[in-house]
GROMACS .gro file of C-alpha atoms in nm:
model
  175
    1ILE     CA    1  -8.261  -8.953   6.833
    2ARG     CA    2  -8.048  -9.192   6.629
    3ARG     CA    3  -8.343  -9.407   6.522
    4GLU     CA    4  -8.565  -9.110   6.436
    5THR     CA    5  -8.304  -8.930   6.226
    6ARG     CA    6  -8.121  -9.240   6.096
    7CYS     CA    7  -7.782  -9.097   6.196
    8ARG     CA    8  -7.494  -9.245   6.394
    9ASP     CA    9  -7.422  -9.180   6.762
   10HIS     CA   10  -7.132  -8.946   6.689
   11SER     CA   11  -7.353  -8.740   6.456
   12VAL     CA   12  -7.615  -8.699   6.729
   13ARG     CA   13  -7.345  -8.592   6.975
   14TYR     CA   14  -7.212  -8.341   6.722
   15TYR     CA   15  -7.555  -8.186   6.665
   16LEU     CA   16  -7.637  -8.184   7.037
   17GLU     CA   17  -7.308  -8.006   7.110
   18LYS     CA   18  -7.379  -7.756   6.832
   19LEU     CA   19  -7.723  -7.685   6.983
   20LYS     CA   20  -7.561  -7.641   7.327
   21ASP     CA   21  -7.291  -7.410   7.187
   22ASN     CA   22  -7.556  -7.194   7.018
   23GLY     CA   23  -7.748  -7.166   7.345
   24VAL     CA   24  -8.054  -7.354   7.217
   25ILE     CA   25  -8.033  -7.626   7.480
   26GLU     CA   26  -7.895  -7.552   7.822
   27ARG     CA   27  -7.964  -7.861   8.023
   28ARG     CA   28  -8.214  -8.137   7.949
   29PRO     CA   29  -8.510  -8.118   7.911
   30PHE     CA   30  -8.529  -7.740   7.869
   31ILE     CA   31  -8.501  -7.592   7.522
   32ASN     CA   32  -8.421  -7.222   7.493
   33ILE     CA   33  -8.651  -7.098   7.218
   34TYR     CA   34  -8.517  -6.742   7.215
   35PRO     CA   35  -8.202  -6.800   7.002
   36LEU     CA   36  -8.431  -6.971   6.747
   37GLY     CA   37  -8.621  -6.644   6.703
   38TYR     CA   38  -8.924  -6.748   6.911
   39VAL     CA   39  -9.085  -6.549   7.188
   40ASP     CA   40  -9.280  -6.692   7.480
   41TYR     CA   41  -9.630  -6.553   7.541
   42ALA     CA   42  -9.805  -6.650   7.863
   43LEU     CA   43 -10.185  -6.664   7.877
   44TYR     CA   44 -10.355  -6.694   8.213
   45PHE     CA   45 -10.727  -6.765   8.201
   46SER     CA   46 -11.035  -6.913   8.360
   47MET     CA   47 -11.295  -7.114   8.172
   48VAL     CA   48 -11.666  -7.058   8.147
   49SER     CA   49 -11.834  -7.368   8.282
   50GLY     CA   50 -11.892  -7.587   7.978
   51GLY     CA   51 -11.900  -7.925   8.143
   52GLU     CA   52 -11.625  -8.165   8.234
   53LYS     CA   53 -11.617  -8.332   7.891
   54VAL     CA   54 -11.566  -8.001   7.708
   55ARG     CA   55 -11.300  -7.897   7.960
   56GLU     CA   56 -11.108  -8.225   7.918
   57GLU     CA   57 -11.127  -8.203   7.536
   58MET     CA   58 -11.007  -7.842   7.538
   59LEU     CA   59 -10.717  -7.914   7.773
   60ASN     CA   60 -10.621  -8.222   7.572
   61ASN     CA   61 -10.607  -8.010   7.256
   62LEU     CA   62 -10.390  -7.753   7.434
   63VAL     CA   63 -10.152  -8.022   7.564
   64PHE     CA   64 -10.098  -8.166   7.216
   65SER     CA   65 -10.082  -7.833   7.034
   66PRO     CA   66  -9.733  -7.773   6.889
   67GLN     CA   67  -9.747  -7.402   6.980
   68ILE     CA   68  -9.796  -7.472   7.352
   69SER     CA   69  -9.473  -7.519   7.549
   70TRP     CA   70  -9.619  -7.514   7.901
   71ILE     CA   71  -9.959  -7.567   8.062
   72ALA     CA   72 -10.051  -7.558   8.429
   73LEU     CA   73 -10.348  -7.574   8.660
   74LEU     CA   74 -10.327  -7.265   8.880
   75GLY     CA   75 -10.486  -7.133   9.194
   76GLY     CA   76 -10.589  -6.777   9.262
   77ASP     CA   77 -10.729  -6.540   9.002
   78PHE     CA   78 -10.689  -6.780   8.709
   79GLN     CA   79 -10.761  -7.151   8.664
   80TYR     CA   80 -10.500  -7.222   8.398
   81GLY     CA   81 -10.180  -7.091   8.247
   82ILE     CA   82 -10.028  -7.173   7.909
   83ALA     CA   83  -9.717  -7.059   7.724
   84ILE     CA   84  -9.743  -7.005   7.350
   85CYS     CA   85  -9.425  -7.003   7.139
   86ALA     CA   86  -9.436  -6.779   6.834
   87LYS     CA   87  -9.201  -6.583   6.612
   88HIS     CA   88  -9.453  -6.301   6.571
   89HIS     CA   89  -9.738  -6.177   6.788
   90GLN     CA   90  -9.983  -6.229   6.500
   91GLU     CA   91  -9.929  -6.605   6.531
   92VAL     CA   92 -10.053  -6.582   6.891
   93VAL     CA   93 -10.359  -6.383   6.784
   94GLU     CA   94 -10.439  -6.640   6.513
   95PHE     CA   95 -10.391  -6.933   6.753
   96LEU     CA   96 -10.618  -6.779   7.015
   97SER     CA   97 -10.877  -6.688   6.751
   98ARG     CA   98 -10.886  -7.045   6.615
   99PHE     CA   99 -10.905  -7.189   6.964
  100SER     CA  100 -11.177  -6.946   7.074
  101THR     CA  101 -11.381  -7.037   6.766
  102ALA     CA  102 -11.353  -7.407   6.848
  103TYR     CA  103 -11.427  -7.351   7.218
  104PRO     CA  104 -11.648  -7.043   7.265
  105GLY     CA  105 -11.609  -6.896   7.612
  106ALA     CA  106 -11.293  -7.098   7.677
  107PHE     CA  107 -11.087  -6.793   7.767
  108PHE     CA  108 -11.293  -6.615   8.029
  109ASP     CA  109 -11.119  -6.360   8.250
  110LYS     CA  110 -10.782  -6.370   8.076
  111ALA     CA  111 -10.445  -6.198   8.084
  112LEU     CA  112 -10.179  -6.224   7.813
  113SER     CA  113  -9.817  -6.132   7.874
  114LEU     CA  114  -9.494  -6.141   7.679
  115ARG     CA  115  -9.230  -6.335   7.868
  116VAL     CA  116  -8.892  -6.179   7.793
  117GLY     CA  117  -8.722  -6.427   8.022
  118VAL     CA  118  -8.798  -6.751   8.200
  119THR     CA  119  -8.622  -6.903   8.499
  120VAL     CA  120  -8.689  -7.264   8.593
  121PHE     CA  121  -8.596  -7.360   8.947
  122PRO     CA  122  -8.512  -7.716   9.055
  123ARG     CA  123  -8.737  -7.894   9.303
  124LYS     CA  124  -8.706  -7.775   9.661
  125TYR     CA  125  -8.502  -7.470   9.552
  126LEU     CA  126  -8.661  -7.252   9.820
  127ALA     CA  127  -8.693  -7.527  10.081
  128GLY     CA  128  -8.360  -7.441  10.239
  129GLU     CA  129  -8.194  -7.759  10.119
  130LYS     CA  130  -7.862  -7.718   9.944
  131SER     CA  131  -7.894  -7.839   9.589
  132SER     CA  132  -7.620  -7.885   9.335
  133LEU     CA  133  -7.874  -7.794   9.066
  134LYS     CA  134  -7.887  -7.429   8.974
  135PRO     CA  135  -8.185  -7.247   8.821
  136VAL     CA  136  -8.198  -7.253   8.441
  137ALA     CA  137  -8.262  -6.907   8.294
  138PHE     CA  138  -8.363  -6.826   7.939
  139GLY     CA  139  -8.432  -6.492   7.787
  140GLY     CA  140  -8.444  -6.275   7.482
  141THR     CA  141  -8.124  -6.245   7.287
  142VAL     CA  142  -8.006  -6.044   6.989
  143LYS     CA  143  -7.801  -6.342   6.872
  144THR     CA  144  -8.015  -6.588   6.682
  145THR     CA  145  -7.925  -6.913   6.515
  146THR     CA  146  -8.079  -7.129   6.249
  147ILE     CA  147  -8.129  -7.502   6.271
  148ASP     CA  148  -8.129  -7.765   6.003
  149SER     CA  149  -8.350  -8.073   5.970
  150LYS     CA  150  -8.125  -8.285   6.194
  151ASP     CA  151  -8.134  -8.019   6.468
  152PHE     CA  152  -8.512  -8.009   6.437
  153GLN     CA  153  -8.538  -8.388   6.464
  154ILE     CA  154  -8.322  -8.388   6.777
  155LEU     CA  155  -8.519  -8.108   6.945
  156SER     CA  156  -8.847  -8.274   6.856
  157ALA     CA  157  -8.729  -8.606   6.996
  158MET     CA  158  -8.606  -8.434   7.314
  159GLU     CA  159  -8.951  -8.287   7.358
  160HIS     CA  160  -9.153  -8.602   7.288
  161LYS     CA  161  -8.938  -8.901   7.385
  162ALA     CA  162  -8.812  -9.034   7.715
  163TYR     CA  163  -8.438  -9.097   7.717
  164SER     CA  164  -8.171  -9.148   7.979
  165SER     CA  165  -7.863  -9.015   7.801
  166ASP     CA  166  -7.744  -8.852   7.479
  167ARG     CA  167  -7.638  -9.197   7.362
  168ASP     CA  168  -7.986  -9.335   7.434
  169LEU     CA  169  -8.141  -9.044   7.245
  170ALA     CA  170  -7.903  -9.104   6.954
  171ARG     CA  171  -7.992  -9.472   6.953
  172GLN     CA  172  -8.365  -9.394   6.946
  173LEU     CA  173  -8.323  -9.158   6.649
  174GLY     CA  174  -8.084  -9.380   6.456
  175MET     CA  175  -7.819  -9.107   6.442
   0.00000   0.00000   0.00000
């Protein structure tokens, strides 16, 4: 984070603590989007057969889309699941419209849901093994916070960069 934002280590620590205090980050690498005014929309869908090349291109575009926070290959009624972060439902409609125009028939047999809360469980949570890690839960909140450019740089780096500690992240961003 330090290298990306050109700030000192103590500045990165300050901003990370501020993000933690405001409930934006709970525990790495999960970022709680709800206090930032975002809502999580989940789309579950199957694809019309368009060939492996089209499928790979479409999935690659989804993976690198800034609106997508989660993507998974599923079993059962739907082939894929994605989570779309938006401040307003119209953003989701526009995203899906643009994507459907670029990939006709991409969203065949679909279901869209508003996720008012998300709980992420650690590995082997239900395997009966005692784990010191607890589930991380996020959800809608009436308390929102704003972030400045440094906060944004830190969150972006947390999302896109590998780091082993806050100090390592600060070093990478130049903070």
